[in-house]
Structures are given as structure tokens and as C-alpha cells.
PDB file of C-alpha atoms in Angstrom:
ATOM      1  CA  UNK A  16      -5.771 -25.734  11.573  1.00 45.00           C
ATOM      2  CA  UNK A  17      -8.935 -25.469   9.491  1.00 56.00           C
ATOM      3  CA  UNK A  18      -8.895 -26.072   5.753  1.00 57.00           C
ATOM      4  CA  UNK A  19      -8.415 -23.039   3.548  1.00 67.00           C
ATOM      5  CA  UNK A  20     -11.490 -22.038   1.576  1.00 69.00           C
ATOM      6  CA  UNK A  21     -11.259 -21.692  -2.181  1.00 80.00           C
ATOM      7  CA  UNK A  22     -13.865 -18.896  -2.031  1.00 84.00           C
ATOM      8  CA  UNK A  23     -11.983 -15.555  -2.053  1.00 84.00           C
ATOM      9  CA  UNK A  24     -14.684 -13.826   0.015  1.00 85.00           C
ATOM     10  CA  UNK A  25     -14.568 -16.530   2.686  1.00 89.00           C
ATOM     11  CA  UNK A  26     -10.777 -16.399   2.721  1.00 87.00           C
ATOM     12  CA  UNK A  27     -10.754 -12.612   3.132  1.00 84.00           C
ATOM     13  CA  UNK A  28     -13.344 -12.802   5.906  1.00 85.00           C
ATOM     14  CA  UNK A  29     -11.282 -15.455   7.700  1.00 87.00           C
ATOM     15  CA  UNK A  30      -8.099 -13.408   7.395  1.00 84.00           C
ATOM     16  CA  UNK A  31      -9.798 -10.177   8.502  1.00 83.00           C
ATOM     17  CA  UNK A  32     -11.350 -11.898  11.520  1.00 85.00           C
ATOM     18  CA  UNK A  33      -7.867 -12.867  12.753  1.00 86.00           C
ATOM     19  CA  UNK A  34      -6.697  -9.243  12.773  1.00 81.00           C
ATOM     20  CA  UNK A  35      -7.059  -6.823  15.636  1.00 81.00           C
ATOM     21  CA  UNK A  36      -6.673  -3.096  15.234  1.00 79.00           C
ATOM     22  CA  UNK A  37      -6.485  -0.386  17.921  1.00 79.00           C
ATOM     23  CA  UNK A  38      -8.570   2.001  15.830  1.00 83.00           C
ATOM     24  CA  UNK A  39     -10.909   2.044  12.841  1.00 90.00           C
ATOM     25  CA  UNK A  40      -8.521   4.267  10.879  1.00 93.00           C
ATOM     26  CA  UNK A  41      -5.144   3.259   9.508  1.00 93.00           C
ATOM     27  CA  UNK A  42      -2.411   4.502   7.236  1.00 95.00           C
ATOM     28  CA  UNK A  43      -0.431   2.199   4.976  1.00 95.00           C
ATOM     29  CA  UNK A  44       2.801   2.667   3.077  1.00 95.00           C
ATOM     30  CA  UNK A  45       1.548   1.734  -0.362  1.00 97.00           C
ATOM     31  CA  UNK A  46       3.691   0.815  -3.357  1.00 96.00           C
ATOM     32  CA  UNK A  47       0.827  -0.762  -5.262  1.00 96.00           C
ATOM     33  CA  UNK A  48       2.696  -4.074  -5.234  1.00 96.00           C
ATOM     34  CA  UNK A  49       1.290  -7.367  -4.021  1.00 96.00           C
ATOM     35  CA  UNK A  50       2.228  -7.002  -0.337  1.00 96.00           C
ATOM     36  CA  UNK A  51       0.933  -3.491   0.265  1.00 97.00           C
ATOM     37  CA  UNK A  52      -2.178  -4.175  -1.819  1.00 96.00           C
ATOM     38  CA  UNK A  53      -2.938  -7.289   0.237  1.00 93.00           C
ATOM     39  CA  UNK A  54      -2.497  -5.295   3.439  1.00 91.00           C
ATOM     40  CA  UNK A  55      -5.017  -2.688   2.275  1.00 95.00           C
ATOM     41  CA  UNK A  56      -7.468  -5.351   1.056  1.00 93.00           C
ATOM     42  CA  UNK A  57      -7.467  -7.198   4.394  1.00 90.00           C
ATOM     43  CA  UNK A  58      -7.649  -3.984   6.441  1.00 91.00           C
ATOM     44  CA  UNK A  59     -10.575  -2.716   4.344  1.00 92.00           C
ATOM     45  CA  UNK A  60     -12.265  -6.113   4.704  1.00 90.00           C
ATOM     46  CA  UNK A  61     -11.858  -5.790   8.472  1.00 89.00           C
ATOM     47  CA  UNK A  62     -13.748  -2.487   8.304  1.00 90.00           C
ATOM     48  CA  UNK A  63     -10.882  -0.036   8.586  1.00 92.00           C
ATOM     49  CA  UNK A  64     -10.710   3.274   6.771  1.00 96.00           C
ATOM     50  CA  UNK A  65      -7.256   2.961   5.245  1.00 96.00           C
ATOM     51  CA  UNK A  66      -5.330   5.823   3.674  1.00 98.00           C
ATOM     52  CA  UNK A  67      -2.692   4.650   1.202  1.00 98.00           C
ATOM     53  CA  UNK A  68       0.522   6.717   1.236  1.00 98.00           C
ATOM     54  CA  UNK A  69       2.837   6.346  -1.753  1.00 98.00           C
ATOM     55  CA  UNK A  70       6.338   7.818  -1.869  1.00 97.00           C
ATOM     56  CA  UNK A  71       7.784   8.739  -5.250  1.00 96.00           C
ATOM     57  CA  UNK A  72      11.523   9.288  -4.891  1.00 95.00           C
ATOM     58  CA  UNK A  73      11.788  10.178  -8.599  1.00 94.00           C
ATOM     59  CA  UNK A  74      14.791   7.884  -8.928  1.00 93.00           C
ATOM     60  CA  UNK A  75      13.576   6.218 -12.136  1.00 92.00           C
ATOM     61  CA  UNK A  76      11.915   7.720 -15.219  1.00 94.00           C
ATOM     62  CA  UNK A  77       8.869   5.440 -14.776  1.00 96.00           C
ATOM     63  CA  UNK A  78       8.230   6.392 -11.133  1.00 96.00           C
ATOM     64  CA  UNK A  79       5.421   8.837 -11.989  1.00 96.00           C
ATOM     65  CA  UNK A  80       3.646   6.091 -13.957  1.00 97.00           C
ATOM     66  CA  UNK A  81       4.062   3.706 -11.006  1.00 97.00           C
ATOM     67  CA  UNK A  82       2.591   6.333  -8.672  1.00 97.00           C
ATOM     68  CA  UNK A  83      -0.410   6.685 -10.989  1.00 98.00           C
ATOM     69  CA  UNK A  84      -0.892   2.908 -11.051  1.00 97.00           C
ATOM     70  CA  UNK A  85      -0.765   2.849  -7.235  1.00 98.00           C
ATOM     71  CA  UNK A  86      -3.360   5.650  -7.120  1.00 98.00           C
ATOM     72  CA  UNK A  87      -5.683   3.689  -9.395  1.00 98.00           C
ATOM     73  CA  UNK A  88      -5.328   0.531  -7.292  1.00 97.00           C
ATOM     74  CA  UNK A  89      -5.990   2.422  -4.055  1.00 97.00           C
ATOM     75  CA  UNK A  90      -9.037   4.043  -5.627  1.00 97.00           C
ATOM     76  CA  UNK A  91     -10.413   0.636  -6.694  1.00 96.00           C
ATOM     77  CA  UNK A  92      -9.907  -0.594  -3.130  1.00 95.00           C
ATOM     78  CA  UNK A  93     -11.766   2.388  -1.668  1.00 95.00           C
ATOM     79  CA  UNK A  94      -8.695   3.811   0.057  1.00 97.00           C
ATOM     80  CA  UNK A  95      -7.868   7.527  -0.106  1.00 98.00           C
ATOM     81  CA  UNK A  96      -4.486   8.033  -1.750  1.00 98.00           C
ATOM     82  CA  UNK A  97      -1.757  10.447  -0.714  1.00 98.00           C
ATOM     83  CA  UNK A  98       1.258  10.937  -2.963  1.00 98.00           C
ATOM     84  CA  UNK A  99       4.532  12.132  -1.435  1.00 97.00           C
ATOM     85  CA  UNK A 100       7.136  13.308  -3.946  1.00 97.00           C
ATOM     86  CA  UNK A 101      10.524  13.592  -2.269  1.00 95.00           C
ATOM     87  CA  UNK A 102      13.972  14.734  -3.286  1.00 93.00           C
ATOM     88  CA  UNK A 103      16.823  12.361  -2.551  1.00 94.00           C
ATOM     89  CA  UNK A 104      20.086  14.094  -1.733  1.00 90.00           C
ATOM     90  CA  UNK A 105      23.334  13.206  -3.489  1.00 91.00           C
ATOM     91  CA  UNK A 106      25.920  11.028  -1.804  1.00 93.00           C
ATOM     92  CA  UNK A 107      26.720   7.428  -0.912  1.00 93.00           C
ATOM     93  CA  UNK A 108      24.218   4.719  -0.020  1.00 93.00           C
ATOM     94  CA  UNK A 109      21.250   5.576  -2.223  1.00 92.00           C
ATOM     95  CA  UNK A 110      18.833   3.305  -0.349  1.00 92.00           C
ATOM     96  CA  UNK A 111      19.589   4.924   3.009  1.00 93.00           C
ATOM     97  CA  UNK A 112      19.214   8.395   1.525  1.00 93.00           C
ATOM     98  CA  UNK A 113      15.892   7.406  -0.085  1.00 92.00           C
ATOM     99  CA  UNK A 114      14.576   6.087   3.260  1.00 90.00           C
ATOM    100  CA  UNK A 115      15.673   9.296   4.963  1.00 89.00           C
ATOM    101  CA  UNK A 116      13.860  11.385   2.342  1.00 89.00           C
TER     102      UNK A 116
END
């Protein structure tokens, strides 16, 4: 294994060169957190046109602010942003109902 560069541009180029994609366009579930942001950064570095899709379940009062932060991050990364606001039905197992929404 080769040594890891301390230059961020070299590191991104090395990571992007290890990725293969079936198309030049991609969609990404995008929370704006570290994992989804890294995915978009590497995909953009590999030359993909990535569209960032964010789902706001409106389960917490701050969710609209989080969606706006995700939009701003996607914009800075050059990724179109699509916001999906969904209604979560009432009942047991909140996480399962949120995924279904």
C-alpha cells in the first residue's frame, strides 16, 4: 500500500481514481453530514454530476435549518440540491415509518 499524501488535492485525486461509476451522473442521499458530504466530494472529484437529495421528515423543530445547511453545503460543492419534505404517519416504530415516508 502506498503512503497517504498529506496534500488534500492529491488525496482526493487518489481516492477518485479508485472509484468506478457506470455513468457520469449520480444521485446521492445527502444529510449534509460528514459521510454524505465526503461521498459528494469524491464523486465530484471523479467528474460526476451529482445531485444531492435531502429528506426533511419534519420530526424536529430544527430540521428546516438542517435542510438549509445541507443546501448550502451542496451548493458549495457544485451539486444541485433537491429537498424532499415528507409527512411521517403516526404509529409505532418511528424510524421505520420515517424510512417508508
